[in-house]
């Protein structure tokens, strides 16, 4: 009964959360239908302009639904909506056809209801511009709306995000969404009689921070470092025989040596390798416990995402005037609303971290520590996350992990089969990137041009952003320096760009040497994980952002830890690497 308690609790939590969030969204619907009076803009500008407001009860704007501002006082625009049984879905602010119009700053927006009002600040409002006309250029630094007088035709307007995005209270929604699952956590701790020690607490908090701010992830990593040093010094047992510490140290110094950083900021993220080198050298980590904590966390996280997705799609037509098919035609934007309550909501990385849990669940099941029902629950919720977010690379990696956990072969065959599949997929992706992903195609094209200039040694670690923004390269490929670029969205290309072919080759050869020297190439879970990481590297520069780098280091360390038995929180057997 206890083994399946999690299944029943999660299902009950999903039902309660769907019901409570739906009730909250229904109250928002009633508020928008019955109580919305109008909109009031507060702005700054040195010129007069024809500020008309277009609104729609579906998705299409029409001149028949146009409001003129009621003059209340200077620098204020007020628009009163007519009575209607329908919800205003979107609104658009038009600035007229005077090409001599001066820059405008919208200081605030107020949604006026019968009994109250909602205030949207300048910064919040600027972030809620959904679309702008070619006649407008935004100054995102100062939140100023500039106008392109040379645009033909001159038709400046701004479309704002749907009305629901302004009306919903984020913190109320989050609390209603999460409450059933927080109760579940308390029940699980009571049923399982879990009494975590201080190391368990730090590890649990690190896992909880995966979808939260990077500052919190960094903080708990540092706490693990400090705790590890404290334990080691107090017991006078320096540097346990965990080979992962040598790997992290070696990779850190290789990146510095080959990357030739210009300043500290170029390598600030890479310092996470030093933190995890200290952790792996000073702490015995409870593998089985961590597998349980990690997989339980992702069961709950994916349950919450599922609830958020269900309620979003249930009310999609009411608030957006769209059908489910429309959701998947613009899934990149709409799925952000489903994940909007997370501080770190990157769909590709979150799906990958969840997929890693497939390895953990397989391990726990083979050790008879979880039931098949829990395994099925994990897979079901993970698939629902991938479907809701339409994460393409997530589908590929999941299928690869599923195949590897279901098919049991020796490590030589596993390496050969996975290598062949990976080469075929990577070749197909590179040859067809222009058809499958045009934005990445442009990024890769700019990257190729930059690599050609310094193919052997690269442009230096941490310089991707600067190089890809260079007008010299963007003009060559795209013809416009205004295209937003950051890194190459391919870790291999990023390595070639920053440390060149020579540096990338040294990193790759060193890693292969490490695997064979430590015999980790025989670790089934590690090999599957590394292939999965290889697929992720094809579409994301995973090591160029802090969150993925910290979590990847954590996962790598846990997978390379052998089982050990504990009694009364004391270690009874030596720690060994596989």
Short mmCIF file of C-alpha atoms in Angstrom, two decimals, residues 134-135 148-155:
data_model
loop_
_atom_site.label_atom_id
_atom_site.label_comp_id
_atom_site.label_asym_id
_atom_site.label_seq_id
_atom_site.Cartn_x
_atom_site.Cartn_y
_atom_site.Cartn_z
CA UNK A 134 7.42 48.04 -38.45
CA UNK A 135 6.86 51.77 -37.89
CA UNK A 148 10.43 55.09 -37.80
CA UNK A 149 9.29 58.00 -39.96
CA UNK A 150 10.84 56.32 -43.02
CA UNK A 151 8.57 53.26 -42.76
CA UNK A 152 6.17 52.79 -45.68
CA UNK A 153 3.34 52.76 -44.95
CA UNK A 154 3.70 54.68 -41.71
CA UNK A 155 1.29 52.84 -39.43
#
